[in-house]
Short mmCIF file of N, CA, C and O in Angstrom, two decimals:
data_model
loop_
_atom_site.label_atom_id
_atom_site.label_comp_id
_atom_site.label_asym_id
_atom_site.label_seq_id
_atom_site.Cartn_x
_atom_site.Cartn_y
_atom_site.Cartn_z
N GLN A 194 9.05 11.56 -1.18
CA GLN A 194 10.09 11.66 1.00
C GLN A 194 10.68 10.45 1.34
O GLN A 194 9.58 9.44 1.16
N THR A 195 11.72 10.33 1.45
CA THR A 195 11.97 9.00 1.90
C THR A 195 12.10 9.35 3.42
O THR A 195 12.69 9.98 3.91
N ILE A 196 11.99 8.61 4.03
CA ILE A 196 11.99 8.30 5.50
C ILE A 196 12.88 7.02 6.19
O ILE A 196 13.28 6.20 5.81
N PRO A 197 13.64 7.89 7.38
CA PRO A 197 14.67 7.12 7.74
C PRO A 197 14.14 5.40 7.85
O PRO A 197 14.79 4.45 8.05
N ALA A 198 13.31 5.58 8.90
CA ALA A 198 12.82 4.08 9.21
C ALA A 198 10.70 4.13 9.37
O ALA A 198 10.59 5.61 9.46
N VAL A 199 10.28 3.31 9.04
CA VAL A 199 9.15 3.14 8.62
C VAL A 199 8.38 1.69 10.05
O VAL A 199 9.16 0.62 9.20
N ILE A 200 7.54 1.99 10.86
CA ILE A 200 7.13 1.30 11.59
C ILE A 200 5.32 1.50 10.84
O ILE A 200 4.52 2.47 10.46
N LEU A 201 4.91 -0.07 10.34
CA LEU A 201 4.12 -0.30 9.82
C LEU A 201 2.93 -1.05 9.89
O LEU A 201 2.93 -1.70 10.86
N ASP A 202 1.53 0.01 10.28
CA ASP A 202 0.76 -1.40 11.17
C ASP A 202 -0.38 -2.04 9.71
O ASP A 202 -1.06 -0.69 9.38
N LEU A 203 -0.40 -3.03 9.71
CA LEU A 203 -1.35 -3.28 8.52
C LEU A 203 -2.90 -4.02 8.98
O LEU A 203 -3.27 -4.68 8.48
N ALA A 204 -3.20 -3.61 10.37
CA ALA A 204 -4.77 -3.81 11.09
C ALA A 204 -5.31 -2.93 10.85
O ALA A 204 -5.06 -1.41 9.54
N PRO A 205 -6.68 -3.47 9.97
CA PRO A 205 -7.67 -2.62 9.40
C PRO A 205 -8.20 -1.46 10.02
O PRO A 205 -8.13 -1.53 11.40
N PRO A 206 -8.02 -0.12 9.35
CA PRO A 206 -8.25 0.84 10.24
C PRO A 206 -10.22 1.34 10.57
O PRO A 206 -10.40 0.11 10.33
N PRO A 207 -9.57 1.75 11.58
CA PRO A 207 -11.28 1.67 11.90
C PRO A 207 -12.65 2.24 11.38
O PRO A 207 -13.43 2.12 11.52
N THR A 208 -11.75 2.50 10.69
CA THR A 208 -13.34 3.16 9.83
C THR A 208 -12.19 2.72 8.12
O THR A 208 -11.23 2.91 7.55
N GLY A 209 -13.30 2.52 6.92
CA GLY A 209 -13.11 2.33 5.85
C GLY A 209 -12.31 0.74 5.74
O GLY A 209 -12.77 0.25 6.67
N LYS A 210 -11.39 1.14 4.95
CA LYS A 210 -10.66 -0.22 4.72
C LYS A 210 -9.04 0.15 4.30
O LYS A 210 -8.85 1.29 3.76
N LEU A 211 -8.22 -1.14 4.72
CA LEU A 211 -6.74 -0.93 4.31
C LEU A 211 -6.37 -1.32 2.69
O LEU A 211 -7.29 -2.08 2.09
N SER A 212 -6.03 -0.68 1.63
CA SER A 212 -6.48 -0.75 0.19
C SER A 212 -4.51 -0.95 -0.25
O SER A 212 -3.85 -0.65 0.52
N LEU A 213 -4.21 -1.47 -1.28
CA LEU A 213 -3.06 -1.91 -2.05
C LEU A 213 -2.33 -0.05 -2.38
O LEU A 213 -1.22 -0.44 -1.76
N PHE A 214 -2.82 0.50 -2.55
CA PHE A 214 -2.12 1.48 -2.64
C PHE A 214 -2.25 2.67 -1.30
O PHE A 214 -0.98 2.64 -1.34
N ASN A 215 -2.83 2.03 -0.32
CA ASN A 215 -2.33 3.06 1.23
C ASN A 215 -1.26 2.00 1.16
O ASN A 215 -0.07 2.82 1.60
N LEU A 216 -0.75 0.88 1.32
CA LEU A 216 0.45 -0.42 1.97
C LEU A 216 1.45 0.17 0.71
O LEU A 216 2.74 0.39 1.04
N TYR A 217 1.00 0.55 -0.76
CA TYR A 217 2.44 0.78 -1.53
C TYR A 217 2.98 1.92 -1.08
O TYR A 217 4.25 2.88 -1.30
N VAL A 218 2.28 3.32 -0.78
CA VAL A 218 2.48 4.10 -0.54
C VAL A 218 3.06 4.84 0.88
O VAL A 218 4.85 5.14 0.71
N ALA A 219 3.05 3.51 1.79
CA ALA A 219 4.25 3.89 3.05
C ALA A 219 4.89 3.00 3.04
O ALA A 219 5.89 2.87 3.12
N LEU A 220 5.24 1.68 2.04
CA LEU A 220 6.32 1.09 1.97
C LEU A 220 7.06 1.78 0.71
O LEU A 220 8.47 1.66 1.50
N SER A 221 6.86 1.89 0.58
CA SER A 221 7.46 2.78 -0.93
C SER A 221 8.65 5.08 0.28
O SER A 221 9.46 4.59 -0.54
N ARG A 222 8.59 4.39 1.17
CA ARG A 222 8.98 5.63 2.16
C ARG A 222 9.50 5.60 2.51
O ARG A 222 10.70 6.16 2.62
N SER A 223 9.69 4.58 2.83
CA SER A 223 11.00 3.46 3.42
C SER A 223 12.44 3.51 2.33
O SER A 223 12.63 3.29 0.95
N SER A 224 13.73 3.55 3.25
CA SER A 224 14.43 3.47 1.72
C SER A 224 14.91 1.72 2.14
O SER A 224 16.60 1.30 1.22
N GLY A 225 14.22 1.15 2.47
CA GLY A 225 14.80 0.08 2.22
C GLY A 225 13.79 -1.52 2.87
O GLY A 225 13.81 -1.01 3.86
N ARG A 226 14.06 -2.46 2.68
CA ARG A 226 13.63 -3.51 4.10
C ARG A 226 13.77 -3.35 4.80
O ARG A 226 13.29 -3.49 6.04
N GLU A 227 15.47 -3.29 5.62
CA GLU A 227 15.86 -3.36 6.29
C GLU A 227 15.42 -1.91 7.62
O GLU A 227 15.78 -2.46 8.54
N THR A 228 14.70 -1.13 6.64
CA THR A 228 14.13 -0.21 7.63
C THR A 228 12.77 -0.73 7.60
O THR A 228 12.15 0.57 8.73
N ILE A 229 12.04 -1.13 7.64
CA ILE A 229 10.66 -1.67 8.16
C ILE A 229 10.20 -2.47 9.35
O ILE A 229 11.44 -3.62 8.84
N ARG A 230 9.45 -2.70 9.98
CA ARG A 230 9.22 -3.42 11.09
C ARG A 230 7.53 -2.63 10.99
O ARG A 230 6.88 -1.67 10.89
N LEU A 231 7.63 -4.28 11.07
CA LEU A 231 5.63 -4.18 11.39
C LEU A 231 5.84 -4.12 12.60
O LEU A 231 5.84 -4.86 13.43
N LEU A 232 4.09 -3.70 12.64
CA LEU A 232 4.05 -3.40 14.54
C LEU A 232 3.10 -4.28 15.09
O LEU A 232 3.37 -4.93 16.16
N ARG A 233 2.39 -5.48 13.90
CA ARG A 233 1.62 -6.57 15.37
C ARG A 233 1.83 -7.59 13.29
O ARG A 233 2.06 -7.16 12.47
N ASP A 234 1.01 -8.74 13.29
CA ASP A 234 0.39 -9.67 12.87
C ASP A 234 -0.67 -9.11 11.54
O ASP A 234 -1.47 -8.14 12.48
N PHE A 235 -0.53 -9.59 10.99
CA PHE A 235 -1.27 -9.40 10.26
C PHE A 235 -2.70 -9.84 8.86
O PHE A 235 -2.16 -11.48 9.08
N ALA A 236 -3.61 -10.50 8.80
CA ALA A 236 -4.40 -10.50 7.73
C ALA A 236 -3.24 -10.72 6.46
O ALA A 236 -3.22 -9.77 5.94
N GLU A 237 -3.42 -11.91 5.90
CA GLU A 237 -2.60 -12.08 4.96
C GLU A 237 -3.26 -11.22 3.62
O GLU A 237 -2.99 -11.03 2.29
N LYS A 238 -4.92 -11.40 3.85
CA LYS A 238 -5.68 -11.09 2.44
C LYS A 238 -5.22 -9.84 2.66
O LYS A 238 -6.21 -9.13 1.85
N ALA A 239 -5.17 -9.00 3.83
CA ALA A 239 -4.36 -7.59 3.09
C ALA A 239 -3.58 -7.85 2.07
O ALA A 239 -3.36 -5.94 1.91
N LEU A 240 -2.81 -8.12 1.87
CA LEU A 240 -1.81 -7.97 1.65
C LEU A 240 -2.50 -9.18 -0.36
O LEU A 240 -1.34 -8.28 -1.58
N THR A 241 -2.96 -9.22 -0.54
CA THR A 241 -3.71 -9.95 -1.67
C THR A 241 -5.41 -9.54 -1.93
O THR A 241 -5.46 -10.23 -2.76
N SER A 242 -5.76 -8.90 -1.07
CA SER A 242 -6.83 -8.39 -2.04
C SER A 242 -6.93 -7.50 -3.64
O SER A 242 -5.76 -6.33 -3.49
N PRO A 243 -8.03 -7.08 -4.21
CA PRO A 243 -7.66 -6.83 -5.63
C PRO A 243 -7.55 -5.43 -5.04
O PRO A 243 -8.00 -4.38 -4.34
N HIS A 244 -7.61 -4.94 -6.48
CA HIS A 244 -7.32 -2.83 -6.35
C HIS A 244 -8.74 -2.32 -6.17
O HIS A 244 -8.92 -3.48 -6.40
N LEU A 245 -8.82 -1.40 -5.99
CA LEU A 245 -10.42 -0.72 -6.04
C LEU A 245 -10.59 -0.60 -7.20
O LEU A 245 -9.45 0.25 -8.48
N PRO A 246 -11.63 -0.74 -8.00
CA PRO A 246 -11.95 -0.89 -9.16
C PRO A 246 -10.95 0.57 -9.69
O PRO A 246 -11.86 0.79 -11.33
N LYS A 247 -12.04 2.30 -8.88
CA LYS A 247 -11.61 3.04 -10.20
C LYS A 247 -9.88 2.98 -10.02
O LYS A 247 -9.54 3.88 -11.57
N LEU A 248 -9.15 3.17 -8.85
CA LEU A 248 -7.42 3.26 -9.26
C LEU A 248 -6.89 2.01 -10.95
O LEU A 248 -6.39 2.53 -11.30
N THR A 249 -7.90 0.83 -11.23
CA THR A 249 -7.63 -0.09 -12.08
C THR A 249 -8.21 0.75 -13.67
O THR A 249 -7.38 0.78 -14.41
N ALA A 250 -9.64 1.43 -13.16
CA ALA A 250 -9.76 2.19 -14.74
C ALA A 250 -9.29 3.16 -15.10
O ALA A 250 -8.66 3.34 -16.39
N GLU A 251 -8.20 3.81 -13.71
CA GLU A 251 -7.32 4.92 -13.92
C GLU A 251 -6.33 4.37 -14.42
O GLU A 251 -6.19 5.26 -15.42
N ASP A 252 -5.51 4.13 -14.37
CA ASP A 252 -4.28 2.99 -14.82
C ASP A 252 -4.78 2.40 -15.76
O ASP A 252 -4.18 2.64 -17.22
N ASP A 253 -6.09 1.57 -16.42
CA ASP A 253 -6.94 1.56 -17.46
C ASP A 253 -5.95 2.88 -18.78
O ASP A 253 -5.43 2.90 -19.64
N ARG A 254 -6.92 4.41 -18.12
CA ARG A 254 -6.92 5.40 -19.18
C ARG A 254 -5.59 5.72 -18.93
O ARG A 254 -5.35 5.78 -20.40
N LEU A 255 -4.71 6.00 -18.13
CA LEU A 255 -3.82 6.35 -18.57
C LEU A 255 -2.81 5.74 -19.50
O LEU A 255 -1.77 5.69 -20.39
N SER A 256 -2.73 4.83 -19.33
CA SER A 256 -1.82 2.86 -20.20
C SER A 256 -2.07 3.95 -21.81
O SER A 256 -1.61 3.89 -23.14
N ARG A 257 -3.71 3.90 -22.08
CA ARG A 257 -4.31 4.01 -23.30
C ARG A 257 -3.92 5.02 -24.09
O ARG A 257 -3.73 5.48 -25.17
N MET A 258 -2.97 6.23 -23.10
CA MET A 258 -2.58 7.60 -23.29
C MET A 258 -1.38 7.63 -23.67
O MET A 258 -1.23 8.40 -24.79
N ASN A 259 -0.65 6.29 -23.38
CA ASN A 259 1.09 6.28 -24.13
C ASN A 259 0.75 5.32 -25.60
O ASN A 259 0.32 4.05 -25.95
#
């Protein structure tokens, strides 16, 4: 589902942690760069951290099915 405007907060959540998957889902809901606004500055590591091992393993499993 596309959302007309997205306000994104990349600060670490109070519990758990922010994953690249969470970021992808939030950003993929926008209709483009022009409709995304960042709520605050964020640490670069939020965008450069590795994927969760379970997600990588599942991606590998699905790739082998093709």
